[in-house]
PDB file of C-alpha atoms and ligand atoms in Angstrom:
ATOM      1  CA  UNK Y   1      59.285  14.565 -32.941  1.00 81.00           C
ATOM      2  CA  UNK Y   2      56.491  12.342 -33.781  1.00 94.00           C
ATOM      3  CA  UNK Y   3      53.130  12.232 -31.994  1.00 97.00           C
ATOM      4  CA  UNK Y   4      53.096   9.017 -29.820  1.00 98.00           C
ATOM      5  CA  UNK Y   5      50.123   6.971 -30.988  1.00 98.00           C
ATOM      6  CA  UNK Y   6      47.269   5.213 -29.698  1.00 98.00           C
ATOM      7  CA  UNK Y   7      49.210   1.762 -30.952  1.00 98.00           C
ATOM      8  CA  UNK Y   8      52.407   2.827 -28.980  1.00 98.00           C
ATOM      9  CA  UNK Y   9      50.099   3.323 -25.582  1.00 98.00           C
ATOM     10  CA  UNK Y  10      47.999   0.370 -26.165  1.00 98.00           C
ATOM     11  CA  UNK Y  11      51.228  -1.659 -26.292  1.00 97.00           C
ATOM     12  CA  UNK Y  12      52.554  -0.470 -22.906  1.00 97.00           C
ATOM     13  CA  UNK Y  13      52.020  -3.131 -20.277  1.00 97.00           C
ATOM     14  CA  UNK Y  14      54.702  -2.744 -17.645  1.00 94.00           C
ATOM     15  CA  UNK Y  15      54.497  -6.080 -17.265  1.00 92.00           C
ATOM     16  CA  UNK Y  16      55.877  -7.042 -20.692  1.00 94.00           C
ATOM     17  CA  UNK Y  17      58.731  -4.857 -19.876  1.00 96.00           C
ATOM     18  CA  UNK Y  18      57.560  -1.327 -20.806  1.00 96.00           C
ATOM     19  CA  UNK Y  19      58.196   1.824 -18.868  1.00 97.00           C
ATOM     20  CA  UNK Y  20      55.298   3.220 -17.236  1.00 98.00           C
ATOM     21  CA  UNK Y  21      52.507   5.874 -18.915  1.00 98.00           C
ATOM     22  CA  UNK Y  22      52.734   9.248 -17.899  1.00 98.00           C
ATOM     23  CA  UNK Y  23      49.513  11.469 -18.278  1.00 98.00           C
ATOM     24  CA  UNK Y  24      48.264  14.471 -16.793  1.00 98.00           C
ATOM     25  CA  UNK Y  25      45.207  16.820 -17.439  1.00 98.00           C
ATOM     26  CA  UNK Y  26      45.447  19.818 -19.675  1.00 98.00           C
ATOM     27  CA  UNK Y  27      42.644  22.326 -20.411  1.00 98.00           C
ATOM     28  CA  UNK Y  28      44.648  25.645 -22.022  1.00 98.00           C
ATOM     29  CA  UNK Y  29      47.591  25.984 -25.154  1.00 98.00           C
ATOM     30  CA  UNK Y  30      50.128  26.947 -22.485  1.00 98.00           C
ATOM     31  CA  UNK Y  31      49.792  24.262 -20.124  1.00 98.00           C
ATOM     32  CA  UNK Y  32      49.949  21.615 -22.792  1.00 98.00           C
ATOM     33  CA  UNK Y  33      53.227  22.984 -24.441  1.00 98.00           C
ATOM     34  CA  UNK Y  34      54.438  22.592 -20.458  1.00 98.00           C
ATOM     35  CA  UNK Y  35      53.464  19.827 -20.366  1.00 98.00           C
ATOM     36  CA  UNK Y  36      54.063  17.901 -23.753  1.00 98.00           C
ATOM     37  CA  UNK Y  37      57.614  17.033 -23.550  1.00 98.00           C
ATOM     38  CA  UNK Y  38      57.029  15.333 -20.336  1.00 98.00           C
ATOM     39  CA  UNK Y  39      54.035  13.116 -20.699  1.00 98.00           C
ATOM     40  CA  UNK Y  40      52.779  10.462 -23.143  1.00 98.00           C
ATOM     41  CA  UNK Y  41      48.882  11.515 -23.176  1.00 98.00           C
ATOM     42  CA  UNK Y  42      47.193  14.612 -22.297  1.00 98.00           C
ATOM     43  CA  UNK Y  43      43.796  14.460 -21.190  1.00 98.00           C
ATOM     44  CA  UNK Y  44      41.349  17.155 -21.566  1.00 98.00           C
ATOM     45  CA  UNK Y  45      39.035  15.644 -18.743  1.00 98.00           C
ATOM     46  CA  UNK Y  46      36.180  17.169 -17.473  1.00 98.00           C
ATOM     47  CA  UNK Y  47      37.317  17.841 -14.481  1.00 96.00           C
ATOM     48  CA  UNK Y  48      37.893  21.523 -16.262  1.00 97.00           C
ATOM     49  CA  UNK Y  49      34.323  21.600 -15.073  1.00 96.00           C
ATOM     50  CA  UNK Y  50      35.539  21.994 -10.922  1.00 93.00           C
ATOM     51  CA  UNK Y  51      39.154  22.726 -11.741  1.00 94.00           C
ATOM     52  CA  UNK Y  52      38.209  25.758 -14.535  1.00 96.00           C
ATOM     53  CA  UNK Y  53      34.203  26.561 -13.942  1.00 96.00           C
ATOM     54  CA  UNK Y  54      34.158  26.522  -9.971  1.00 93.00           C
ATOM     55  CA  UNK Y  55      31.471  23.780 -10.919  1.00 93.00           C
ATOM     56  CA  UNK Y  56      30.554  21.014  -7.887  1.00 89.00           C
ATOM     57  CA  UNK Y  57      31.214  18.489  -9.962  1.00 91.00           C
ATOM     58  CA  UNK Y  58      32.292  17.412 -13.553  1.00 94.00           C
ATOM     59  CA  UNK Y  59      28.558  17.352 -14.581  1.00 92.00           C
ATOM     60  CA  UNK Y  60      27.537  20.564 -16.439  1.00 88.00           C
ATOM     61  CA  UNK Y  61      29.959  20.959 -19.148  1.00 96.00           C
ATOM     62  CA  UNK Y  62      29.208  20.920 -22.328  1.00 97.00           C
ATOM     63  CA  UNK Y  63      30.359  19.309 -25.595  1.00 98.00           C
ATOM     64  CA  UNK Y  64      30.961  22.646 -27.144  1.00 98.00           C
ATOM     65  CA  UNK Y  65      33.209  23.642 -24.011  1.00 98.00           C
ATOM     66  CA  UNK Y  66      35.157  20.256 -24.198  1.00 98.00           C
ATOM     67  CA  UNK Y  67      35.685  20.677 -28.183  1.00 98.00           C
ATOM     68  CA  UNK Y  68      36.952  24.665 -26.777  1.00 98.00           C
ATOM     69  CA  UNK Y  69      39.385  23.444 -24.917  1.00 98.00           C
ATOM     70  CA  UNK Y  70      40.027  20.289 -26.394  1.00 98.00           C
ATOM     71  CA  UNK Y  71      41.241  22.139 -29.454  1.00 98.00           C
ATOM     72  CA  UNK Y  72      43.202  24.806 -27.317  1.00 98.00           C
ATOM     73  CA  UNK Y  73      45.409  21.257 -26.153  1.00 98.00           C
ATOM     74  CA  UNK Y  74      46.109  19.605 -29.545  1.00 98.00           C
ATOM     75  CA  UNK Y  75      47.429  23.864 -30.655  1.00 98.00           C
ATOM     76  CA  UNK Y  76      49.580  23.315 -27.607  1.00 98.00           C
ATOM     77  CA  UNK Y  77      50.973  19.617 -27.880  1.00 98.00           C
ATOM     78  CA  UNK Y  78      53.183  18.125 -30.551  1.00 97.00           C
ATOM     79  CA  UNK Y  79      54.165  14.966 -28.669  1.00 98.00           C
ATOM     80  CA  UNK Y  80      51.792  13.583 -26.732  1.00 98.00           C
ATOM     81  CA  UNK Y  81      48.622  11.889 -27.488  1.00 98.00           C
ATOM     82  CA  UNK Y  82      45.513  13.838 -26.580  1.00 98.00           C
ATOM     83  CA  UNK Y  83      42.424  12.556 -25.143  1.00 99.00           C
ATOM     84  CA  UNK Y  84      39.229  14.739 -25.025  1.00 98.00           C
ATOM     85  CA  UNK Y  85      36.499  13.704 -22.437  1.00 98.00           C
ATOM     86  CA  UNK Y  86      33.186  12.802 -23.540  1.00 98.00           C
ATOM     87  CA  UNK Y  87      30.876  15.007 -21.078  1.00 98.00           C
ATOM     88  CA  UNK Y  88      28.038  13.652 -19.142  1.00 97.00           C
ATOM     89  CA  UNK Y  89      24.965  13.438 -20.970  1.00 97.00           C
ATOM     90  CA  UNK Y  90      26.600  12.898 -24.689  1.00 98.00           C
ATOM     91  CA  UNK Y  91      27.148   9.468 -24.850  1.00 98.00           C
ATOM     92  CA  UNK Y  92      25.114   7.369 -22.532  1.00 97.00           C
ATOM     93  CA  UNK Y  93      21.207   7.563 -24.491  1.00 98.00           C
ATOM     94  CA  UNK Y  94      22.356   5.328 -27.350  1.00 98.00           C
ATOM     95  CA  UNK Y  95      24.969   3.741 -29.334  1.00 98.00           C
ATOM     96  CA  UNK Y  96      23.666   6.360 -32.290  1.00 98.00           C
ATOM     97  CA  UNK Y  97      24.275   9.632 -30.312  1.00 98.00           C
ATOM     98  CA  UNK Y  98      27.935   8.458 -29.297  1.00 98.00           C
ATOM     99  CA  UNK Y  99      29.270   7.799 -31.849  1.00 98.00           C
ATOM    100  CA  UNK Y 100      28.070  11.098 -33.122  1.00 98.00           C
ATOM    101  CA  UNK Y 101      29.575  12.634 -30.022  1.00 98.00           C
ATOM    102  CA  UNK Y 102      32.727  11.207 -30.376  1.00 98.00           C
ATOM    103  CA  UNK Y 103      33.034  11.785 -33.455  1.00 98.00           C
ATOM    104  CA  UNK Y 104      32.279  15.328 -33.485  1.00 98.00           C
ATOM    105  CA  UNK Y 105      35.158  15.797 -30.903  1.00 98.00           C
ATOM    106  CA  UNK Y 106      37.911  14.204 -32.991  1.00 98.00           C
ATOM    107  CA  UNK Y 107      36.632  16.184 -35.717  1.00 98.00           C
ATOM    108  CA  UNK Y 108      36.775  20.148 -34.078  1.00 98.00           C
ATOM    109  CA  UNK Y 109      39.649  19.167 -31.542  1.00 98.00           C
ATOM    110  CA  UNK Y 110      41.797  16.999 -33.896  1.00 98.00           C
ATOM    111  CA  UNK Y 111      42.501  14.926 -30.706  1.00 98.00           C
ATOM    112  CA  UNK Y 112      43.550  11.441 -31.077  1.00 98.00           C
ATOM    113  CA  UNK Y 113      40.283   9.278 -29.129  1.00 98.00           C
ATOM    114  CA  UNK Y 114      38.382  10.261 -26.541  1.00 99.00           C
ATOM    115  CA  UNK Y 115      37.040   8.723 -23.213  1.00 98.00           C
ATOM    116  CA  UNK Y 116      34.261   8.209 -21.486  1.00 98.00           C
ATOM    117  CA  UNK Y 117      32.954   6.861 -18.043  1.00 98.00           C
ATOM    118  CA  UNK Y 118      31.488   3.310 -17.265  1.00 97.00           C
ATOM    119  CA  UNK Y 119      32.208  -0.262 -17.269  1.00 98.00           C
ATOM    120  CA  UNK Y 120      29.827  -3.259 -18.341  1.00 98.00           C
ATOM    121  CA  UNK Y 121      27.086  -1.238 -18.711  1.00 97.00           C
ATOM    122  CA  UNK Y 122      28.638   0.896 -21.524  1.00 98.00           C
ATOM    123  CA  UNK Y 123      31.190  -2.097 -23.499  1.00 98.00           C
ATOM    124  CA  UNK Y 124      28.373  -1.603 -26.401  1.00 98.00           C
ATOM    125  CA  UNK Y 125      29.122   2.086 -26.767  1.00 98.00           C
ATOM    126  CA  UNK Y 126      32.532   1.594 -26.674  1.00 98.00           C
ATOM    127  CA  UNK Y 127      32.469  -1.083 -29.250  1.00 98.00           C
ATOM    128  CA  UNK Y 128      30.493   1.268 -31.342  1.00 98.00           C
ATOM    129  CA  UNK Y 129      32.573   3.900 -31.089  1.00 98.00           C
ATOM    130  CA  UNK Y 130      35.484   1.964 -31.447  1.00 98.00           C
ATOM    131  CA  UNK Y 131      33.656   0.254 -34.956  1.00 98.00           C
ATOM    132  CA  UNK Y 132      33.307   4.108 -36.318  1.00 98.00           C
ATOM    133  CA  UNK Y 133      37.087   4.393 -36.115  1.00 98.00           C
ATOM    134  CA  UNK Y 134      37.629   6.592 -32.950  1.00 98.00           C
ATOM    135  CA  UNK Y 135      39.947   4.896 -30.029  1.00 98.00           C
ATOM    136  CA  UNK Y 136      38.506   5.053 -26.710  1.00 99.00           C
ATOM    137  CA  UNK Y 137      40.081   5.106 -23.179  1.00 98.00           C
ATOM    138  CA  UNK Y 138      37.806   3.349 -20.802  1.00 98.00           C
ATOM    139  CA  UNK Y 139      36.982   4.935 -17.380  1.00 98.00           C
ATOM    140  CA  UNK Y 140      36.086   3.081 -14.312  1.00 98.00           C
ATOM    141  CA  UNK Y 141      36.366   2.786 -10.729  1.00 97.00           C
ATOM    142  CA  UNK Y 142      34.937   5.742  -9.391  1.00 96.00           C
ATOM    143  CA  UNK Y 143      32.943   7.893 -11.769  1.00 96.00           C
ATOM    144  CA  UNK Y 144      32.595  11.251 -11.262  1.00 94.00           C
ATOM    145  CA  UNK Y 145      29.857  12.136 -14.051  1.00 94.00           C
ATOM    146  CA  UNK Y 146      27.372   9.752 -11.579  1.00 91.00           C
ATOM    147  CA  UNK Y 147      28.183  12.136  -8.482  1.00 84.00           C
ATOM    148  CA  UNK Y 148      25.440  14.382  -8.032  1.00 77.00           C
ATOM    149  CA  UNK Y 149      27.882  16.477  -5.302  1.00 73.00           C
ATOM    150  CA  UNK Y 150      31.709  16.145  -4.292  1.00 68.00           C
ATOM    151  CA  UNK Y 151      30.622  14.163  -0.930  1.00 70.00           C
ATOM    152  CA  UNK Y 152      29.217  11.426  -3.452  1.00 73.00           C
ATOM    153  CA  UNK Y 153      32.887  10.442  -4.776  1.00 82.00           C
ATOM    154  CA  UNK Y 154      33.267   6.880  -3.085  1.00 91.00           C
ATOM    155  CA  UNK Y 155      35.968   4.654  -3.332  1.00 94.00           C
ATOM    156  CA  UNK Y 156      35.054   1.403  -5.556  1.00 95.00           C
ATOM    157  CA  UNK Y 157      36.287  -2.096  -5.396  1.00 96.00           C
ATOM    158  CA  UNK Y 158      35.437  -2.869  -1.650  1.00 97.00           C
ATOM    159  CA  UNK Y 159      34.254  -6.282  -0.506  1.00 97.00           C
ATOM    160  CA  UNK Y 160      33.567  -9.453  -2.918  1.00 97.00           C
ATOM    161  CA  UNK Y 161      30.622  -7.683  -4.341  1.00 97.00           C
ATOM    162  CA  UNK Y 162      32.382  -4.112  -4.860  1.00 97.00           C
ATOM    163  CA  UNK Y 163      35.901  -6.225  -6.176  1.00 98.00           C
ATOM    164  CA  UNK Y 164      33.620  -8.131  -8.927  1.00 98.00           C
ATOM    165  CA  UNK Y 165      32.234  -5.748 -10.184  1.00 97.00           C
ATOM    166  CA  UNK Y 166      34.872  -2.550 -11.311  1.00 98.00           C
ATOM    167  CA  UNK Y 167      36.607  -6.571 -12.510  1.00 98.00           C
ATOM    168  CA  UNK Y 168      33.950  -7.391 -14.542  1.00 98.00           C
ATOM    169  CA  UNK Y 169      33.640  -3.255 -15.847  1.00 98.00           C
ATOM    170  CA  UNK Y 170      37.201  -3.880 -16.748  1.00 98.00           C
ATOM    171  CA  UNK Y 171      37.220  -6.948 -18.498  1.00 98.00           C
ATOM    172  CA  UNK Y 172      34.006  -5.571 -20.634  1.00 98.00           C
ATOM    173  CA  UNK Y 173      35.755  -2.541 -21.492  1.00 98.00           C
ATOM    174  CA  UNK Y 174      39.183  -4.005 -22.479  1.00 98.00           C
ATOM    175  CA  UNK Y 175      36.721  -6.633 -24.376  1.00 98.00           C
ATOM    176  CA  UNK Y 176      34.643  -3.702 -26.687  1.00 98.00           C
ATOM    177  CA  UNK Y 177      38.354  -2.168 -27.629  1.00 98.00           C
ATOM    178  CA  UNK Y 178      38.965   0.347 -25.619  1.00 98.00           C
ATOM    179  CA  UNK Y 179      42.429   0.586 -26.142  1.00 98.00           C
ATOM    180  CA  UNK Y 180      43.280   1.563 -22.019  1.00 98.00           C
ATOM    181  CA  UNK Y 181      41.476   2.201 -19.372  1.00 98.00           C
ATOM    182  CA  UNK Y 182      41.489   4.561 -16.283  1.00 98.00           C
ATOM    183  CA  UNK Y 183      40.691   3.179 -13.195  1.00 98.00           C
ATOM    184  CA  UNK Y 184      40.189   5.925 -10.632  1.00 97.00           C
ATOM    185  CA  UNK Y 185      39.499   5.714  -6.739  1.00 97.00           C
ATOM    186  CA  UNK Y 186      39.449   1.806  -6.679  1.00 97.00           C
ATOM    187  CA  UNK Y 187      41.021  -0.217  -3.669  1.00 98.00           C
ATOM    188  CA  UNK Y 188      44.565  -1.089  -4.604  1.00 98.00           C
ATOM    189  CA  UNK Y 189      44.622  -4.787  -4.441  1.00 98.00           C
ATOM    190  CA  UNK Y 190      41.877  -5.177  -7.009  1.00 98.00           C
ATOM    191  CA  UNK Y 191      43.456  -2.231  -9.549  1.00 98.00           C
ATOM    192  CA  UNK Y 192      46.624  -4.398  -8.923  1.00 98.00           C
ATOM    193  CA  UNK Y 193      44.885  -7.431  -9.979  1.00 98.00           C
ATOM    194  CA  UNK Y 194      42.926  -5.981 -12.610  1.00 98.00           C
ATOM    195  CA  UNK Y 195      45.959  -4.574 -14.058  1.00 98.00           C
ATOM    196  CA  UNK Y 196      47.956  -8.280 -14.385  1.00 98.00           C
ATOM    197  CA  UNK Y 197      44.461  -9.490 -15.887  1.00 98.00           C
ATOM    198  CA  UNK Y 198      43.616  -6.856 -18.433  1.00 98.00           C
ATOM    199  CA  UNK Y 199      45.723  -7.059 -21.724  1.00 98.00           C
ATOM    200  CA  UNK Y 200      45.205  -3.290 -22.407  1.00 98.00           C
ATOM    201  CA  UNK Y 201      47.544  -1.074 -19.685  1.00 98.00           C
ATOM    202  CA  UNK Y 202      45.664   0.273 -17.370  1.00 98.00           C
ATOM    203  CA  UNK Y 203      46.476   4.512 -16.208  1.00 98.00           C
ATOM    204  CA  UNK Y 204      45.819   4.485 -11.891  1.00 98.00           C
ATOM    205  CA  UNK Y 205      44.517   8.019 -10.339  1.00 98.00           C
ATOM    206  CA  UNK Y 206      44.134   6.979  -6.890  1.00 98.00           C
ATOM    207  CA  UNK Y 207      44.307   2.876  -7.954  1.00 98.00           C
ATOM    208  CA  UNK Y 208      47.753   1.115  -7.420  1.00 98.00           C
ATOM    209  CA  UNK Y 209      51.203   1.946  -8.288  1.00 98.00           C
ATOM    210  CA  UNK Y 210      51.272  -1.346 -10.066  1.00 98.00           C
ATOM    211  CA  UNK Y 211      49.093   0.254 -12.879  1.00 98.00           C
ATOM    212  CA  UNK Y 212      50.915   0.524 -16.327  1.00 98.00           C
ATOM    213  CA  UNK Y 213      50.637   3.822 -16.476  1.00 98.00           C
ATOM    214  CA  UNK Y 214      49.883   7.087 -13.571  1.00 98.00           C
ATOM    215  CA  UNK Y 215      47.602  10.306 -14.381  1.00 98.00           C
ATOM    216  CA  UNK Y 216      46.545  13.268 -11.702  1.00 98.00           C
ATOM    217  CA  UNK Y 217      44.920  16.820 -12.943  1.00 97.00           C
ATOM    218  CA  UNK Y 218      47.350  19.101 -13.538  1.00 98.00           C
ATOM    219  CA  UNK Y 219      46.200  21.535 -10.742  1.00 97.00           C
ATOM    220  CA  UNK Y 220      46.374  19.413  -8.115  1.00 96.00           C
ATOM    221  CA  UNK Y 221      49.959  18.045  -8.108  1.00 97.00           C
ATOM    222  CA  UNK Y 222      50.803  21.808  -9.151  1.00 97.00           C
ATOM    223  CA  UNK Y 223      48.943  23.356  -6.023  1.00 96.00           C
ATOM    224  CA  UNK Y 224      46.748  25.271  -8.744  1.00 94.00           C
ATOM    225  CA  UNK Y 225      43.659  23.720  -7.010  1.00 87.00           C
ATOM    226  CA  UNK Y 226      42.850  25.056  -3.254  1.00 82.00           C
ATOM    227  CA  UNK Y 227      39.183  24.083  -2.931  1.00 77.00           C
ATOM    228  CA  UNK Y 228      40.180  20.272  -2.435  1.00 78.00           C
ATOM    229  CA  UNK Y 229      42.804  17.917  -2.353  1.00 85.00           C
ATOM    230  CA  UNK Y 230      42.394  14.118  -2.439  1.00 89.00           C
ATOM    231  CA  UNK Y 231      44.618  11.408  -0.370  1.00 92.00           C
ATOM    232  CA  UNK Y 232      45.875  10.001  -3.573  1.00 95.00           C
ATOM    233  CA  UNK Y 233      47.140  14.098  -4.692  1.00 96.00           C
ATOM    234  CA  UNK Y 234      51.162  14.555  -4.651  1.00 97.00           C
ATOM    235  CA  UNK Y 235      51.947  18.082  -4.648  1.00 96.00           C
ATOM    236  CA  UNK Y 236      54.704  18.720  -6.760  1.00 97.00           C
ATOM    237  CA  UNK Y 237      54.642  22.590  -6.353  1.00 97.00           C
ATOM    238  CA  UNK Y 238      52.771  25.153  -4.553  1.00 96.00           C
ATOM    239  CA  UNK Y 239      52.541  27.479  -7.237  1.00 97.00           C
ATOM    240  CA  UNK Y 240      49.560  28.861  -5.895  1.00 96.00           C
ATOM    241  CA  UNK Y 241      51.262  30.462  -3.253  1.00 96.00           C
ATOM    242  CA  UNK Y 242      53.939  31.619  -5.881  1.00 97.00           C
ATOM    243  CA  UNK Y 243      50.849  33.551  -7.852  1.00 98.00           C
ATOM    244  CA  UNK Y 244      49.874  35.125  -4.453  1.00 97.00           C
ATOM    245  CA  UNK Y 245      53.081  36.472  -3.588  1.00 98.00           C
ATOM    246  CA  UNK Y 246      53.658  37.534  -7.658  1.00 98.00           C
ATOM    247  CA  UNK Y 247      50.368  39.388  -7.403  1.00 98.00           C
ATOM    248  CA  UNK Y 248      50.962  41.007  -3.966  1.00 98.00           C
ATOM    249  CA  UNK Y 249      54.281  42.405  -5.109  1.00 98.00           C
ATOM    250  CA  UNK Y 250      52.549  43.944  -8.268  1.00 98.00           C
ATOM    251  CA  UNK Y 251      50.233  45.238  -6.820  1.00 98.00           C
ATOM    252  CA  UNK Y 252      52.443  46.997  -4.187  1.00 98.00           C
ATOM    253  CA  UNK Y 253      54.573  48.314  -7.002  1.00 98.00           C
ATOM    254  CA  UNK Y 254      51.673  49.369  -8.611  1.00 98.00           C
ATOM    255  CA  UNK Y 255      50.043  51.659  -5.372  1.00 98.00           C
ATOM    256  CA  UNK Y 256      53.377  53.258  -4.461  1.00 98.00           C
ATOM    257  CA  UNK Y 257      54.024  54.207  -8.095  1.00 98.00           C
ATOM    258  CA  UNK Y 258      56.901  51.929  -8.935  1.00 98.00           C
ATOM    259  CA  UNK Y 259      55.994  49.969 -11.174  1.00 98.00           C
ATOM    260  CA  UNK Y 260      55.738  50.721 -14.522  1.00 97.00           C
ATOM    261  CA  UNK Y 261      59.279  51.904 -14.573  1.00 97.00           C
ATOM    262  CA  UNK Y 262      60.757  54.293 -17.685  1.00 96.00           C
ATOM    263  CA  UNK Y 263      61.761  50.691 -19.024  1.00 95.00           C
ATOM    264  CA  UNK Y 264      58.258  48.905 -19.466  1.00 97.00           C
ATOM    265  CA  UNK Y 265      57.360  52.490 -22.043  1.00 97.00           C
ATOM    266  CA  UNK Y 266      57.748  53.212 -25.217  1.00 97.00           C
ATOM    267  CA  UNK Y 267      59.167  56.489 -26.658  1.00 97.00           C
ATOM    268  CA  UNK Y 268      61.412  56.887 -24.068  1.00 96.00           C
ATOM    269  CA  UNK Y 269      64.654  58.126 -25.055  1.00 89.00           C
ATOM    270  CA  UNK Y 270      67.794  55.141 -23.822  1.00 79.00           C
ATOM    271  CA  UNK Y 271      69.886  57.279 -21.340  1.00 73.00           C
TER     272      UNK Y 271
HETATM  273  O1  KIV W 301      38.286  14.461 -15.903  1.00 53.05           O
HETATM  274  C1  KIV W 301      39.392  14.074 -15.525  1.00 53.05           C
HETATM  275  O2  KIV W 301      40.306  14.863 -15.258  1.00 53.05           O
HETATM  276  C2  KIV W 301      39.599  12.641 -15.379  1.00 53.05           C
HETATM  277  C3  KIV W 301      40.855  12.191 -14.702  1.00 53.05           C
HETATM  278  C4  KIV W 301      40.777  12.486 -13.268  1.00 53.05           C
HETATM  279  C5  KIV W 301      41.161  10.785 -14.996  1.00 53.05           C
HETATM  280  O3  KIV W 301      38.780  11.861 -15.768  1.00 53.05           O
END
């Protein structure tokens, strides 16, 4: 099956007709060969920095770890496209040292574009990196990378003042070239509207469900992630628990000596 291409996504507005964009977050080979066959992007997003690191935040990681695991995705998926996050810290000192950054991920990942955080302030860098050839998904709404601690993620979009401006972020970032955008932890009404005014599709986590397309991290609608769960999380498994109660049985078997079995050995004569 072919990959599914940053053309194909960019052309997805629900409103012209198309069927909604399904990403999730993948950080490891196995969960992106789970996940491929399902979704239509994979994002490598930094959120491997709470979700894999027991970091506070998604500040902290490196480019080196995101190229890690970035290339550990594109090994796993045949299908989807994959998008590595640009971490804090790589992007945002000039128009020079992104590109550079982004380009240096497509390069040791072979992922598809990558994304970064930030709205008017940042349409130049994504115009640049856009002009060097990589695609770039926009991020806005709520930015994690400007979070100094978890209690520091605040919803976006509220009042006139908050409304204009994750609208005018948008409209900047669809404007440089970005070719989508996430808008994350942004009062509904204004995702909804920025959604019918944007011409790129826009991918909701905790926006509207009139977005184009939906994305959540992986561990969270698996039940992967304990530490925290936010309003706009629907579990679709507890498999947590499941890993708990796996582990608990082997380790039982183990202490009263019945596990391994004859079975799990080798040179062992078949009765
Ligand atoms: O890092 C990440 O996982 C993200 C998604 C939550 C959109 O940016």
């Amino acid at each position: 099956m072919a990959r599914i291409t940053v053309d194909e996504i960019k052309a997805r507005k629900v409103a012209k007709g198309a069927t909604p964009i399904v990403s999730l977050t993948a950080y490891t080979q196995p969960m992106a060969k789970f996940l491929d066959p399902h979704c239509d992007f994979l994002l490598v997003g930094d959120s491997l920095a709470m979700v894999v690191y027991g970091l506070e935040t998604t500040r902290g990681v490196t480019i080196e770890i995101m190229c890690a695991h970035g290339r550990a995705v594109t090994r796993g998926a045949k299908q989807a496209l994959v998008v590595v996050d640009l971490p804090q810290g790589t992007y945002e000192d000039s128009t020079t040292q992104a590109v550079a950054s982004a380009r240096r991920v497509i390069e040791e990942t072979d992922a598809q574009a990558v994304k970064l955080e930030g709205g008017v302030e940042m349409a130049a860098t994504v115009a640049a990196i856009v002009s060097a050839g990589v695609p770039v998904l926009g991020h806005i709404g709520l930015l994690p990378q400007k979070a100094e601690h978890r209690g520091a993620f605040k919803i976006q979009g509220k009042g006139d003042e908050g409304a204009r401006q994750v609208m005018a972020d948008a409209h900047a970032i669809a404007d440089a070239g970005a070719f989508a955008m996430v808008i994350e932890g942004t009062v509904e009404p204004v995702a909804r509207e920025i959604t019918e005014q944007v011409a790129v599709p826009t991918i909701g986590i905790g926006a509207s469900p009139a977005c184009d397309g939906q994305i959540l991290v992986s561990e969270d609608m698996l039940g992967l992630f304990a530490d925290f769960t936010p309003k706009f999380v629907k579990k679709y498994a507890e498999l947590g628990g499941a890993i708990e109660q796996a582990v608990k049985e082997y380790a039982q078997d183990v202490r009263k000596g019945a596990f391994p079995g004859l079975e799990h050995c080798f040179g062992v004569e078949k009765k």
